[in-house]
Short mmCIF file of C-alpha atoms in Angstrom, two decimals:
data_model
loop_
_atom_site.label_atom_id
_atom_site.label_comp_id
_atom_site.label_asym_id
_atom_site.label_seq_id
_atom_site.Cartn_x
_atom_site.Cartn_y
_atom_site.Cartn_z
CA ALA A 1 10.92 5.84 -16.40
CA GLN A 2 9.71 4.84 -12.93
CA LYS A 3 11.88 4.94 -9.86
CA VAL A 4 11.39 4.98 -6.46
CA THR A 5 14.42 6.21 -3.78
CA GLN A 6 14.46 5.63 -0.27
CA ALA A 7 17.42 7.55 0.71
CA GLN A 8 17.64 6.62 4.06
CA THR A 9 19.40 3.40 4.77
CA GLU A 10 19.41 2.64 8.14
CA ILE A 11 17.73 4.07 11.43
CA SER A 12 18.03 3.51 14.42
CA VAL A 13 15.80 4.95 17.08
CA VAL A 14 14.74 4.22 21.29
CA GLU A 15 11.94 2.81 21.87
CA LYS A 16 8.71 4.90 21.99
CA GLU A 17 10.47 7.70 19.75
CA ASP A 18 8.73 8.75 15.91
CA VAL A 19 9.90 7.51 13.35
CA THR A 20 9.86 8.84 9.19
CA LEU A 21 10.58 6.87 6.19
CA ASP A 22 11.14 8.62 3.35
CA CYS A 23 10.03 7.79 0.20
CA VAL A 24 10.31 9.46 -3.27
CA TYR A 25 9.57 8.48 -6.56
CA GLU A 26 9.53 9.46 -10.13
CA THR A 27 6.74 8.61 -13.08
CA ARG A 28 5.37 9.84 -16.40
CA ASP A 29 2.16 8.43 -15.54
CA THR A 30 -0.96 10.19 -14.06
CA THR A 31 -2.47 7.47 -12.67
CA TYR A 32 -0.04 4.60 -10.57
CA TYR A 33 -0.28 3.20 -7.22
CA LEU A 34 2.03 3.53 -4.21
CA PHE A 35 2.84 0.62 -1.59
CA TRP A 36 4.34 0.04 1.35
CA TYR A 37 5.96 -3.41 2.53
CA LYS A 38 7.46 -4.99 5.52
CA GLN A 39 10.33 -7.48 5.44
CA PRO A 40 10.92 -8.45 9.51
CA PRO A 41 14.33 -10.35 9.96
CA SER A 42 12.24 -13.72 9.73
CA GLY A 43 12.29 -12.63 5.64
CA GLU A 44 8.75 -12.57 4.63
CA LEU A 45 7.34 -9.31 3.13
CA VAL A 46 4.37 -8.31 4.53
CA PHE A 47 2.10 -5.29 2.59
CA LEU A 48 1.22 -2.63 4.61
CA ILE A 49 -0.37 -0.15 2.65
CA ARG A 50 -1.90 0.79 -1.38
CA ARG A 51 -2.46 4.08 -2.07
CA ASN A 52 -3.68 5.43 -5.99
CA SER A 53 -2.55 8.76 -7.77
CA PHE A 54 -5.97 10.32 -7.28
CA ASP A 55 -6.42 9.78 -3.52
CA GLU A 56 -4.29 12.03 -1.44
CA GLN A 57 -5.97 11.64 1.82
CA ASN A 58 -3.08 11.01 4.94
CA GLU A 59 -4.09 7.21 6.07
CA ILE A 60 -3.86 6.26 9.82
CA SER A 61 -3.92 2.79 11.03
CA GLY A 62 -2.77 2.38 14.93
CA ARG A 63 0.58 3.77 15.16
CA TYR A 64 1.58 3.68 11.26
CA SER A 65 0.87 6.68 9.35
CA TRP A 66 0.83 7.46 5.48
CA ASN A 67 1.40 11.19 4.25
CA PHE A 68 1.01 11.24 0.12
CA GLN A 69 2.48 14.45 -1.49
CA LYS A 70 2.08 14.17 -5.21
CA SER A 71 3.53 17.97 -5.10
CA THR A 72 6.71 16.59 -4.12
CA SER A 73 6.47 12.96 -5.56
CA SER A 74 6.44 11.59 -1.65
CA PHE A 75 4.89 8.84 0.03
CA ASN A 76 6.07 9.20 3.76
CA PHE A 77 5.87 6.18 6.22
CA THR A 78 5.67 7.10 10.22
CA ILE A 79 5.58 4.86 13.36
CA THR A 80 4.31 6.54 16.21
CA ALA A 81 5.63 5.47 19.19
CA SER A 82 7.83 2.71 17.90
CA GLN A 83 8.27 -0.93 19.51
CA VAL A 84 11.19 -3.20 19.02
CA VAL A 85 8.22 -5.72 16.71
CA ASP A 86 8.86 -2.87 14.46
CA SER A 87 12.18 -3.34 13.74
CA ALA A 88 12.13 -4.47 9.94
CA VAL A 89 13.07 -3.43 6.38
CA TYR A 90 10.82 -1.45 5.32
CA PHE A 91 10.18 -1.06 1.04
CA CYS A 92 8.42 1.67 -0.66
CA ALA A 93 7.26 0.77 -4.36
CA LEU A 94 5.52 2.18 -7.16
CA SER A 95 3.21 0.17 -9.51
CA GLU A 96 2.09 2.12 -13.25
CA LEU A 97 -0.71 0.38 -15.47
CA ASP A 98 0.23 -1.53 -18.21
CA GLN A 99 -1.71 -3.46 -20.87
CA THR A 100 -1.52 -6.48 -19.79
CA GLY A 101 -2.78 -5.44 -16.62
CA ALA A 102 -0.12 -6.51 -14.62
CA ASN A 103 1.02 -3.37 -12.99
CA ASN A 104 4.63 -4.94 -12.30
CA LEU A 105 5.87 -3.18 -8.62
CA PHE A 106 9.21 -0.92 -8.55
CA PHE A 107 11.12 -1.21 -5.25
CA GLY A 108 13.11 1.11 -3.84
CA THR A 109 16.33 -0.47 -1.79
CA GLY A 110 14.72 -0.40 1.03
CA THR A 111 15.53 1.12 4.67
CA ARG A 112 16.31 -0.66 7.77
CA LEU A 113 14.91 0.41 11.08
CA THR A 114 16.39 -0.95 14.45
CA VAL A 115 14.12 -0.09 17.16
CA ILE A 116 16.34 -0.34 20.45
CA PRO A 117 14.83 -1.36 23.29
CA ASP B 1 -2.23 -16.42 3.99
CA ALA B 2 -2.20 -15.66 0.27
CA GLY B 3 -1.66 -19.64 -0.15
CA ILE B 4 1.45 -19.27 -1.91
CA THR B 5 4.06 -21.74 -1.43
CA GLN B 6 7.84 -21.70 -3.21
CA SER B 7 10.14 -24.91 -3.56
CA PRO B 8 12.75 -25.69 -2.43
CA ARG B 9 13.43 -23.12 0.31
CA HIS B 10 16.57 -23.41 0.15
CA LYS B 11 19.28 -24.70 -2.60
CA VAL B 12 22.71 -24.86 -3.08
CA THR B 13 24.06 -25.73 -6.40
CA GLU B 14 27.13 -25.33 -8.66
CA THR B 15 28.30 -22.97 -11.44
CA GLY B 16 26.52 -24.38 -14.99
CA THR B 17 23.81 -26.33 -13.42
CA PRO B 18 20.23 -26.05 -14.53
CA VAL B 19 17.95 -25.35 -11.54
CA THR B 20 14.12 -24.42 -11.34
CA LEU B 21 12.11 -23.00 -8.67
CA ARG B 22 8.83 -23.64 -8.61
CA CYS B 23 5.86 -21.22 -7.38
CA HIS B 24 2.87 -22.74 -6.27
CA GLN B 25 -0.78 -20.83 -5.95
CA THR B 26 -4.13 -22.09 -4.49
CA GLU B 27 -6.20 -18.96 -5.13
CA ASN B 28 -6.15 -19.16 -8.80
CA HIS B 29 -4.82 -15.25 -9.22
CA ARG B 30 -3.95 -14.44 -12.86
CA TYR B 31 -1.18 -12.64 -12.21
CA MET B 32 2.09 -13.84 -10.53
CA TYR B 33 6.03 -12.77 -10.95
CA TRP B 34 9.06 -13.46 -9.95
CA TYR B 35 11.77 -11.25 -8.18
CA ARG B 36 15.17 -11.12 -6.86
CA GLN B 37 16.43 -9.53 -3.52
CA ASP B 38 20.16 -8.59 -3.11
CA PRO B 39 21.47 -6.32 -0.60
CA GLY B 40 21.45 -2.68 -2.22
CA HIS B 41 19.09 -3.29 -5.04
CA GLY B 42 16.04 -4.25 -3.06
CA LEU B 43 13.45 -6.50 -4.86
CA ARG B 44 13.55 -6.75 -8.76
CA LEU B 45 11.84 -8.33 -11.14
CA ILE B 46 12.67 -10.77 -13.48
CA HIS B 47 9.37 -12.39 -15.34
CA TYR B 48 5.84 -11.85 -15.14
CA SER B 49 2.82 -13.90 -16.11
CA TYR B 50 -0.45 -12.46 -17.08
CA GLY B 51 -2.08 -16.01 -17.41
CA VAL B 52 -1.17 -19.38 -18.13
CA LYS B 53 0.93 -19.44 -21.05
CA ASP B 54 1.36 -15.55 -20.91
CA THR B 55 4.35 -14.52 -19.31
CA ASP B 56 7.16 -11.58 -20.00
CA LYS B 57 10.29 -9.96 -19.19
CA GLY B 58 11.21 -7.80 -15.79
CA GLU B 59 14.09 -5.47 -15.39
CA VAL B 60 16.65 -8.58 -14.57
CA SER B 61 16.00 -11.61 -16.75
CA ASP B 62 18.93 -12.26 -18.45
CA GLY B 63 19.81 -15.90 -17.92
CA TYR B 64 16.36 -16.67 -16.58
CA SER B 65 13.21 -18.40 -18.29
CA VAL B 66 9.91 -19.25 -17.27
CA SER B 67 6.82 -21.27 -17.62
CA ARG B 68 3.40 -21.42 -16.72
CA SER B 69 1.13 -24.02 -18.12
CA LYS B 70 -1.44 -24.25 -15.10
CA THR B 71 -2.91 -21.66 -13.55
CA GLU B 72 -1.70 -22.47 -9.95
CA ASP B 73 2.20 -22.81 -10.80
CA PHE B 74 4.82 -20.55 -11.98
CA LEU B 75 8.31 -21.77 -12.45
CA LEU B 76 11.48 -20.36 -12.93
CA THR B 77 14.40 -21.86 -14.53
CA LEU B 78 18.14 -20.79 -14.50
CA GLU B 79 19.66 -22.56 -17.75
CA SER B 80 22.47 -22.64 -16.50
CA ALA B 81 23.87 -21.22 -13.17
CA THR B 82 25.94 -18.67 -12.27
CA SER B 83 27.30 -16.72 -9.18
CA SER B 84 25.90 -13.63 -10.25
CA GLN B 85 22.25 -15.88 -9.50
CA THR B 86 23.20 -16.02 -6.00
CA SER B 87 20.09 -14.62 -4.39
CA VAL B 88 16.67 -15.18 -2.68
CA TYR B 89 14.05 -15.52 -4.96
CA PHE B 90 10.35 -14.27 -3.90
CA CYS B 91 7.28 -15.50 -6.00
CA ALA B 92 4.50 -13.44 -5.83
CA ILE B 93 1.02 -12.79 -6.48
CA ARG B 94 -1.86 -10.34 -7.34
CA PRO B 95 -5.25 -10.76 -7.08
CA THR B 96 -7.66 -9.43 -9.85
CA VAL B 97 -9.19 -6.69 -7.51
CA GLY B 98 -6.72 -4.20 -5.94
CA ASN B 99 -3.31 -3.46 -7.15
CA GLU B 100 -0.67 -4.87 -4.22
CA GLN B 101 1.14 -7.83 -4.82
CA TYR B 102 1.19 -10.84 -1.91
CA PHE B 103 4.82 -12.58 -2.01
CA GLY B 104 5.67 -16.34 -0.75
CA PRO B 105 8.06 -17.02 1.58
CA GLY B 106 11.20 -16.84 -0.60
CA THR B 107 14.13 -19.60 -1.90
CA ARG B 108 17.50 -18.85 -0.82
CA LEU B 109 19.86 -20.17 -3.76
CA THR B 110 23.39 -20.31 -3.34
CA VAL B 111 25.52 -20.84 -6.65
CA THR B 112 29.13 -21.99 -5.54
#
């Protein structure tokens, strides 16, 4: 069975600090995908990144970076020099392949990040 | 913008009444999903569709049914609403290329 754990329920940081959001997953499949989504206070869900299980290269996009380690089943998300606009709930999710091709998403419970000015 | 709309955006209804939520997409994506979001649970899959008239259950399907008679519309029905179905409901689509899902703006449903 698949499972995504985001142990940090809430994190507060002061603006310009770096912050890492943890994500640990469980799956029996060898082929799977990992995702991060952002949900700002306005409520919409914004896709941030997708990673497949065969690509362990870390990725950087501006102030955002992601560290994927299969050995520890983790897909952590770091925000460098945090800003108030980064305040949001962040969700990690896992997708496995299925026969229909729908590849449903299984979400963690989210981490609420508050950046204090 | 993934071209997804949900209606209504807010609804208050009484226990025992039927409720239908609509998800509409403009880009003919094959895959569509319904999730509910509750505090402490993240998002959980209710039902999904992999084509017109092709649907299947997700993790929390009890009390819900869906229909997809056209590519662009995916309907979620609560046959007899209960207070435990008070939630925010999100529709999502997944393009055939790529594996990420894109979400609609959500519907806040309150069952009194």
